[in-house]
PDB file of C-alpha atoms and ligand atoms in Angstrom:
ATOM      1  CA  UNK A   1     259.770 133.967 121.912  1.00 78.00           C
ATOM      2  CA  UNK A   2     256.420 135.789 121.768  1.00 91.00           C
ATOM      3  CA  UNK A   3     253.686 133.432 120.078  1.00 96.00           C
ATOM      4  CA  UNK A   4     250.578 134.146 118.562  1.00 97.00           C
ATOM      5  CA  UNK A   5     247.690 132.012 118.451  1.00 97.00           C
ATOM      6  CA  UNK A   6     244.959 132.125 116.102  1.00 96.00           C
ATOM      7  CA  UNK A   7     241.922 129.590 114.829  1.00 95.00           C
ATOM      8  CA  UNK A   8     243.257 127.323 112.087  1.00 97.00           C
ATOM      9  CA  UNK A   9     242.835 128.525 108.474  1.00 97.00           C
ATOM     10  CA  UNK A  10     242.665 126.171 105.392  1.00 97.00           C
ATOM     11  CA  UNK A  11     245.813 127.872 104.393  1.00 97.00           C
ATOM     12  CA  UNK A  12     247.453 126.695 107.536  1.00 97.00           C
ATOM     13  CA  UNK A  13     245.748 123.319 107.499  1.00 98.00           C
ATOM     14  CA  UNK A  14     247.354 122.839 104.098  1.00 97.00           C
ATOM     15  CA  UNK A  15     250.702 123.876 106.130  1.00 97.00           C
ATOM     16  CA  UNK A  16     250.750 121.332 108.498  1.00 97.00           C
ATOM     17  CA  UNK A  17     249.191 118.349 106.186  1.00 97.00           C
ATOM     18  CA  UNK A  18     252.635 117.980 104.842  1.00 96.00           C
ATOM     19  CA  UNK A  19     254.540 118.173 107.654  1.00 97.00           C
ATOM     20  CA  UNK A  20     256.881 115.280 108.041  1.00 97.00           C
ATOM     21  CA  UNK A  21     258.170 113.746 111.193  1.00 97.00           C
ATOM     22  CA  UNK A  22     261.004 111.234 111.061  1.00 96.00           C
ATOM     23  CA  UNK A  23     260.224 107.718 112.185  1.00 96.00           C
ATOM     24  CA  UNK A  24     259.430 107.056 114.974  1.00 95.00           C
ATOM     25  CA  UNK A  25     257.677 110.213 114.925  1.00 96.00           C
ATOM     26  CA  UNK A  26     255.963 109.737 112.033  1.00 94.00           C
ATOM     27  CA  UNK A  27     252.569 108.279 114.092  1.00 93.00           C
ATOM     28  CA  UNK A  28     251.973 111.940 114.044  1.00 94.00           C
ATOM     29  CA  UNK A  29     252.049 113.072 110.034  1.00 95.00           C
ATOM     30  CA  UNK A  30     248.521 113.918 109.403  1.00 93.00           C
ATOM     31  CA  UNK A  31     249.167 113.533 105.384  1.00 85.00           C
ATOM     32  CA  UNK A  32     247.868 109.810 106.018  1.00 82.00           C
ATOM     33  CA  UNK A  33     244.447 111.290 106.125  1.00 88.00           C
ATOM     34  CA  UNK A  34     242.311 112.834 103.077  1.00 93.00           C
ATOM     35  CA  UNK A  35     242.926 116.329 102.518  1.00 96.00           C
ATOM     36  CA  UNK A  36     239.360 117.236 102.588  1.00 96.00           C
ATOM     37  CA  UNK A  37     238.856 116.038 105.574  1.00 96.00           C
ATOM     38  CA  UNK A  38     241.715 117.286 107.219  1.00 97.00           C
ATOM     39  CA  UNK A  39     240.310 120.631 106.447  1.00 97.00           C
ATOM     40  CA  UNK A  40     237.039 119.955 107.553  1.00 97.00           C
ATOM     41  CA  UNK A  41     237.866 118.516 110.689  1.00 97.00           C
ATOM     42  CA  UNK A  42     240.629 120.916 111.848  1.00 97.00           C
ATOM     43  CA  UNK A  43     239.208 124.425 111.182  1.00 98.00           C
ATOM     44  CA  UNK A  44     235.453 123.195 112.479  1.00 98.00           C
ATOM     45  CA  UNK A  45     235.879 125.881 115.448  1.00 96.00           C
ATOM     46  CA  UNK A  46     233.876 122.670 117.437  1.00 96.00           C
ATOM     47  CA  UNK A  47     237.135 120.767 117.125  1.00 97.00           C
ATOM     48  CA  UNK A  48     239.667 123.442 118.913  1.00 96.00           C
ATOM     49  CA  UNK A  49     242.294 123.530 116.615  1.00 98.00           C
ATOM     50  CA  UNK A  50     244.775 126.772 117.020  1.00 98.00           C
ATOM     51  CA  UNK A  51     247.447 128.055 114.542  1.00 98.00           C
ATOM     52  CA  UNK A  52     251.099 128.841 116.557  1.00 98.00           C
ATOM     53  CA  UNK A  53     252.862 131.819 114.993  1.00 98.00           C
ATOM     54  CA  UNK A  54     256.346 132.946 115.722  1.00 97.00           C
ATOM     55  CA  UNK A  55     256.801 137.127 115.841  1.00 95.00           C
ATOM     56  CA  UNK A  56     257.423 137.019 112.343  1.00 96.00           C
ATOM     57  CA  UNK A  57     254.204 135.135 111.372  1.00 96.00           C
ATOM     58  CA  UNK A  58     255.123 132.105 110.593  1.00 97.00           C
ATOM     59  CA  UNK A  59     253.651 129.223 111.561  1.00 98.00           C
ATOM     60  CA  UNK A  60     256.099 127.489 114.235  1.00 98.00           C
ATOM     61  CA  UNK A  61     253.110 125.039 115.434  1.00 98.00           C
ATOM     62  CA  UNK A  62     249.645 123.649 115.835  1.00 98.00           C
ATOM     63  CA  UNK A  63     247.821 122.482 119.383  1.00 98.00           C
ATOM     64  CA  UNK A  64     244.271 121.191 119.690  1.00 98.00           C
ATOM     65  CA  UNK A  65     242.182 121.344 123.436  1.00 97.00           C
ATOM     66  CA  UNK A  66     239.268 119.005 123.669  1.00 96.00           C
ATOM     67  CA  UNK A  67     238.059 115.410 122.378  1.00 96.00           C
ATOM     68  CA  UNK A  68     240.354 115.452 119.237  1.00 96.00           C
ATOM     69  CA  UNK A  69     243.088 115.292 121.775  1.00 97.00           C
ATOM     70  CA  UNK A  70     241.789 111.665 123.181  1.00 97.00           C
ATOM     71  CA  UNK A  71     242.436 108.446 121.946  1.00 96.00           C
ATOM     72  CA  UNK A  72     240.626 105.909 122.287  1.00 95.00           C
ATOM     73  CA  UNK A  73     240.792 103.249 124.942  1.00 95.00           C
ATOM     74  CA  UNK A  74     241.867 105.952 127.687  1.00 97.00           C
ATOM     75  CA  UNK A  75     240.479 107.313 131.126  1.00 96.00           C
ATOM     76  CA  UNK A  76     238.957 110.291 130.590  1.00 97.00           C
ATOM     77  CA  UNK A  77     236.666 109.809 133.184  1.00 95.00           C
ATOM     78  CA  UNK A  78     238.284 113.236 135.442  1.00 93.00           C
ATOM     79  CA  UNK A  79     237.554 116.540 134.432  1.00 93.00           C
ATOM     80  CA  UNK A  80     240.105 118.455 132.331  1.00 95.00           C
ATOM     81  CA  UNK A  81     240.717 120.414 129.133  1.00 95.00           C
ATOM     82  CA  UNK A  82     242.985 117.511 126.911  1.00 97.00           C
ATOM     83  CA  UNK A  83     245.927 119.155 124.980  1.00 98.00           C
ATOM     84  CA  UNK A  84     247.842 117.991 121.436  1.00 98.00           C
ATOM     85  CA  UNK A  85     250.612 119.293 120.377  1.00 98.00           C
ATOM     86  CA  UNK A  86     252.640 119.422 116.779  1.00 98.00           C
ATOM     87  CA  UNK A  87     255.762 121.590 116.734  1.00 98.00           C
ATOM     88  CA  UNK A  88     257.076 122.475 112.858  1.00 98.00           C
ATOM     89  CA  UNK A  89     259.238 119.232 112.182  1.00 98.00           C
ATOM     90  CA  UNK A  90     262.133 121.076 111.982  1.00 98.00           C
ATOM     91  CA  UNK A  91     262.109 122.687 115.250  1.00 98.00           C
ATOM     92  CA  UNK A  92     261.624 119.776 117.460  1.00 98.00           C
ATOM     93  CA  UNK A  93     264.564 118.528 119.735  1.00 97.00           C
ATOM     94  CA  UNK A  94     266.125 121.866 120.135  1.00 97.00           C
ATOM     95  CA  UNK A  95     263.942 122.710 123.189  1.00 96.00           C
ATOM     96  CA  UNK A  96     261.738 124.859 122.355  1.00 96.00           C
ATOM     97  CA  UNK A  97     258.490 122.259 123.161  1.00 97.00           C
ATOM     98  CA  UNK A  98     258.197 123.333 127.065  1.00 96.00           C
ATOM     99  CA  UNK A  99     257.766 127.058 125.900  1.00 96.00           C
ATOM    100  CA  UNK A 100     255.347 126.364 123.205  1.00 97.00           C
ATOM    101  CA  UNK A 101     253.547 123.986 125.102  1.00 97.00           C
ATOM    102  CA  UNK A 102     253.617 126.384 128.369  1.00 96.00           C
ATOM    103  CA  UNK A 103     252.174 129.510 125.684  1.00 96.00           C
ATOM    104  CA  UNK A 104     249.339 126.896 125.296  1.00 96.00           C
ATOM    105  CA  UNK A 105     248.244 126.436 128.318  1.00 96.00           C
ATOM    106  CA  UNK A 106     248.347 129.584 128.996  1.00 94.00           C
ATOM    107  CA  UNK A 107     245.769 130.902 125.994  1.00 95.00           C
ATOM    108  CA  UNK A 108     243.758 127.862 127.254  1.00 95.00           C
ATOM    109  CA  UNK A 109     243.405 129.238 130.775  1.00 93.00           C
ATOM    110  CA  UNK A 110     242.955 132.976 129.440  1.00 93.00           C
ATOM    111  CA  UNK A 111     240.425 131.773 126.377  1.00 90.00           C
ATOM    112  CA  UNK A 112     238.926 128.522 127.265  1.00 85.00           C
ATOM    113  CA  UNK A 113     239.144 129.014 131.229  1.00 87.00           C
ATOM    114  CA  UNK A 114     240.504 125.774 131.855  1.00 79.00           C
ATOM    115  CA  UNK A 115     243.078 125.388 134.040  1.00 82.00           C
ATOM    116  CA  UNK A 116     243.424 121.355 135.119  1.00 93.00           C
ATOM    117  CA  UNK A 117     245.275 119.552 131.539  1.00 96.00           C
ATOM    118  CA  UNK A 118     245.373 116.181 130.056  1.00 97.00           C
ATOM    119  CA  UNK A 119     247.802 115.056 127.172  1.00 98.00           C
ATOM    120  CA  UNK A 120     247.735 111.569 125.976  1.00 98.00           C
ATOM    121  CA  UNK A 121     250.971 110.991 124.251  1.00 98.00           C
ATOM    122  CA  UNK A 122     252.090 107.245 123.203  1.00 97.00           C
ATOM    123  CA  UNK A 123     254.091 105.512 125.504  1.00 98.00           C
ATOM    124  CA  UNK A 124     257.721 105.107 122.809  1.00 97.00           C
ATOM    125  CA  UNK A 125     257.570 109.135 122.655  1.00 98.00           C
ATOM    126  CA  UNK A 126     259.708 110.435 126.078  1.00 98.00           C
ATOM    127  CA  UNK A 127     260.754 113.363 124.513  1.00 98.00           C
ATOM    128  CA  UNK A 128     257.163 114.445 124.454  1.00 98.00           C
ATOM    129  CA  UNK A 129     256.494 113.069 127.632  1.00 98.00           C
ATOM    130  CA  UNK A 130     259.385 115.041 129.129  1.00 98.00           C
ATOM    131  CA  UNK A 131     258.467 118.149 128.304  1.00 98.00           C
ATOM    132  CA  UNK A 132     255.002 117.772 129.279  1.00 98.00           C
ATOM    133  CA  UNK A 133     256.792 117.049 132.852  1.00 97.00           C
ATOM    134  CA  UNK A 134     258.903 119.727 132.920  1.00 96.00           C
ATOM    135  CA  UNK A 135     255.394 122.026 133.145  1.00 95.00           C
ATOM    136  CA  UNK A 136     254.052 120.079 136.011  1.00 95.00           C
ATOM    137  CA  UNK A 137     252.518 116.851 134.233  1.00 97.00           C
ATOM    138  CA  UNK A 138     252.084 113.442 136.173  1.00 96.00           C
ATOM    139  CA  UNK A 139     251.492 110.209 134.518  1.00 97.00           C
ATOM    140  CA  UNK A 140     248.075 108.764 135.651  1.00 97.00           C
ATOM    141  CA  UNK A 141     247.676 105.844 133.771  1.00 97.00           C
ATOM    142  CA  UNK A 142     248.696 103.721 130.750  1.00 97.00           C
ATOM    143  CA  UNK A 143     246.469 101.177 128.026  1.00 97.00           C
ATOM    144  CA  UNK A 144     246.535  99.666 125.090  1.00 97.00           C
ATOM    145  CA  UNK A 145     244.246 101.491 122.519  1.00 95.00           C
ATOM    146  CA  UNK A 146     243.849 103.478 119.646  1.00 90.00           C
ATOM    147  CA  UNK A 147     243.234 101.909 116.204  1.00 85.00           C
ATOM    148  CA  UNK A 148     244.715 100.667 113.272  1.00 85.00           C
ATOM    149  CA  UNK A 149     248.084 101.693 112.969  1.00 80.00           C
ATOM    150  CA  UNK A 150     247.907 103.947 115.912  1.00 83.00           C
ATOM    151  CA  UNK A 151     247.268 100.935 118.351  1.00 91.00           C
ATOM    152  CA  UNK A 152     249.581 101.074 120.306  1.00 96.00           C
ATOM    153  CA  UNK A 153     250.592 101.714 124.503  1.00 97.00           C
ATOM    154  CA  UNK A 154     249.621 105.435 125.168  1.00 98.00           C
ATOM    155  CA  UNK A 155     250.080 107.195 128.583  1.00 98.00           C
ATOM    156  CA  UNK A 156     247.754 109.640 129.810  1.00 98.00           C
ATOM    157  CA  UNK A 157     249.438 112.555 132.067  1.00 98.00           C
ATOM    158  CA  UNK A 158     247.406 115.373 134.042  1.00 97.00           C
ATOM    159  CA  UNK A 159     249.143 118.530 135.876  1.00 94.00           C
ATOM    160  CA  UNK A 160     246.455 118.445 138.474  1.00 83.00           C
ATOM    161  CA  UNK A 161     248.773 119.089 141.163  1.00 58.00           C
ATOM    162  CA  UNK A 162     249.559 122.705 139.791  1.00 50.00           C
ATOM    163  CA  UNK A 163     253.371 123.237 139.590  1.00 47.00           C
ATOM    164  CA  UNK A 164     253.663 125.008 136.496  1.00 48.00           C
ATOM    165  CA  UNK A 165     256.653 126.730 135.088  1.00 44.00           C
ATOM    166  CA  UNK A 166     255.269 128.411 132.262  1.00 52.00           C
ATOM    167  CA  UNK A 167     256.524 131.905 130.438  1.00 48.00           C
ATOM    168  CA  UNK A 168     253.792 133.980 130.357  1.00 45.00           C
ATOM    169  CA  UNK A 169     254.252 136.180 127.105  1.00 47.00           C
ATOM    170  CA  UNK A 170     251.742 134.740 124.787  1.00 49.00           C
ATOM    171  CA  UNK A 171     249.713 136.949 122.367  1.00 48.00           C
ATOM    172  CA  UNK A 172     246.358 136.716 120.571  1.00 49.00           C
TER     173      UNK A 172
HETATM  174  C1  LIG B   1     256.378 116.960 121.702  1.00 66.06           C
HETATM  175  C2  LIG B   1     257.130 118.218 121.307  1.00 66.06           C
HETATM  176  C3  LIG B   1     256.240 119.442 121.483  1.00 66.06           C
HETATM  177  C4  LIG B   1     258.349 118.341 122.275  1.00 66.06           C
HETATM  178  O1  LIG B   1     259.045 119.510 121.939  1.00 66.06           O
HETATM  179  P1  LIG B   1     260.626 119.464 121.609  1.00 66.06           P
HETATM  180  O2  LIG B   1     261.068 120.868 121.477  1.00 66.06           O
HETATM  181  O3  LIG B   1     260.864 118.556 120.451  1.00 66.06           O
HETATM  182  O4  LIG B   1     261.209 118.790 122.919  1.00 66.06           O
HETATM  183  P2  LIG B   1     262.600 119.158 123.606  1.00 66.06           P
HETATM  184  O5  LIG B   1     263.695 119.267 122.596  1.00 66.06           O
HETATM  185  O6  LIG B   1     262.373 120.302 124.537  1.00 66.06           O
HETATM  186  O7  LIG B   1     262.844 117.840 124.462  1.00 66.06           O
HETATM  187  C5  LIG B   1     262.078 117.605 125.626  1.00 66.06           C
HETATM  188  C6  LIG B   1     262.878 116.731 126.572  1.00 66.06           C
HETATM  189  O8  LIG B   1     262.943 115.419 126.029  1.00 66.06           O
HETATM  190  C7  LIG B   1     264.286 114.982 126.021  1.00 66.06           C
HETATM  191  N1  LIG B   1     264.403 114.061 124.898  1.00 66.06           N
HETATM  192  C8  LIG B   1     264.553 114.329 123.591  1.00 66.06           C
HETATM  193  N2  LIG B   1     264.579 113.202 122.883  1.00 66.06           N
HETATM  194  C9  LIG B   1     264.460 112.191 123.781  1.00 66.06           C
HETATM  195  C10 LIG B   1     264.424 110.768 123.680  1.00 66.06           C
HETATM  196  N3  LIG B   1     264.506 110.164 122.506  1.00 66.06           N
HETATM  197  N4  LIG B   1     264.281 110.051 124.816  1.00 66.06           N
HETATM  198  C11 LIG B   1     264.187 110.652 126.012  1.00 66.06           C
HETATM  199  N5  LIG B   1     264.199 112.003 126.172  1.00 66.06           N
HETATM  200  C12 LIG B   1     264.338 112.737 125.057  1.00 66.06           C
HETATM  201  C13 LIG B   1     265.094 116.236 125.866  1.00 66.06           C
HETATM  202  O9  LIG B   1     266.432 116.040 126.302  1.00 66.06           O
HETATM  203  C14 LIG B   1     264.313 117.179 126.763  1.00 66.06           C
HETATM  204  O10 LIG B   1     264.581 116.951 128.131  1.00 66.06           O
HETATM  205  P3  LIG B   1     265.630 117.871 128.955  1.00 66.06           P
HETATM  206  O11 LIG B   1     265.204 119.294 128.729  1.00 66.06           O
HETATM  207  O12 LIG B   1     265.476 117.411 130.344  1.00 66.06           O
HETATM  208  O13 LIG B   1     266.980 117.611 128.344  1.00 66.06           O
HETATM  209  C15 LIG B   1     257.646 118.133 119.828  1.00 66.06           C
HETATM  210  O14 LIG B   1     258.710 117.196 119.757  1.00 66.06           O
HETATM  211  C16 LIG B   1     256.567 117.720 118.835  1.00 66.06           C
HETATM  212  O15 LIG B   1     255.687 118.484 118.541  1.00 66.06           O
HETATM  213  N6  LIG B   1     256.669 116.473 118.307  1.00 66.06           N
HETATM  214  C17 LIG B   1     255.763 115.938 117.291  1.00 66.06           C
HETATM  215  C18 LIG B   1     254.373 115.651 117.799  1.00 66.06           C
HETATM  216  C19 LIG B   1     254.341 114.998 119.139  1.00 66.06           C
HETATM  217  O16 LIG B   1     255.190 114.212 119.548  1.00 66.06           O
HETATM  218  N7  LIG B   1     253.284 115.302 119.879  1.00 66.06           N
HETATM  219  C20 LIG B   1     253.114 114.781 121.225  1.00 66.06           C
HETATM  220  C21 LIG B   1     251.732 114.341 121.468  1.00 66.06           C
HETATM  221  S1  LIG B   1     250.746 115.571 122.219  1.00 66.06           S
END
């Protein structure tokens, strides 16, 4: 699948803002939060939110690279470029998260020159965890953090050690 990234519109922010993940999943609907804000804080270019679109244009996903990608409590002492990731409801558990993820990285290193990645993805969630393994990720340590409803046990994976199977066919 060739993907397409591009900086997150308010039309696209109003997209994802009623996306709905079944429980247990559902720690990552945004429609919790104001929609003004939601707006404000993911197309603020400062906050590195990217639109995913399939060939046809639609939008199959969102990622983020940077601190909107922490939570807090964690390690972030070591230097990397931390990743989130939201595939289209719909689409996830088919397989597709390694490629989308890979396409990711990949515009990170090209755009943002990063190449060492952190994801911090809560400790219940092994399907995400899994297919941020199958590109080369490690866990490097787990706490207790995050607030409110979102406390919970989070692990925090890096691919420092490089093995990366990635497709390298992204566009943008
Ligand atoms: C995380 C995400 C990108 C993963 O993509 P995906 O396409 O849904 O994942 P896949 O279907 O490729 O599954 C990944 C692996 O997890 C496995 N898996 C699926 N559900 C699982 C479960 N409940 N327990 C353990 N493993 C599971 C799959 O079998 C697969 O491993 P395999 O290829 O070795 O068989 C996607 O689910 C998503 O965006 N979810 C919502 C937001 C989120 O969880 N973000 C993560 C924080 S960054």
């Amino acid at each position: 699948m060739r993907l397409t990234f591009g900086p997150m519109s308010e039309e696209v922010v109003r997209l994802v803002a009623v996306w709905t993940y079944e429980p247990p999943y559902d720690i990552y609907n945004l429609a919790s939060a104001p929609i003004d804000e939601l707006v404000s804080g993911l197309t603020d270019p400062a906050n590195g939110y990217y639109a995913i679109a399939d060939e046809t244009g639609d939008i199959i996903a969102f990622c983020c690279f940077g601190p909107d990608a922490r939570v807090p409590g964690g390690d972030y002492a070591a230097p990397a470029i931390d990743i989130g990731i939201g595939l289209r409801p719909d689409l996830t558990g088919q397989g597709l998260g390694p490629g989308v993820i890979g396409a990711a990285l990949d515009f990170a290193e090209a755009v943002l020159g990063g190449h060492a990645f952190r994801v911090t993805i809560a400790a219940f969630n092994r399907r995400s965890i899994r297919a941020f393994e199958k590109l080369g990720f490690d866990e490097k340590s787990r706490f207790v953090g995050g607030s409110g409803p979102q406390q919970r046990e989070w692990v925090i994976l890096r691919n420092d050690d490089g093995e990366a199977m990635r497709p390298r066919q992204v566009a943008w």
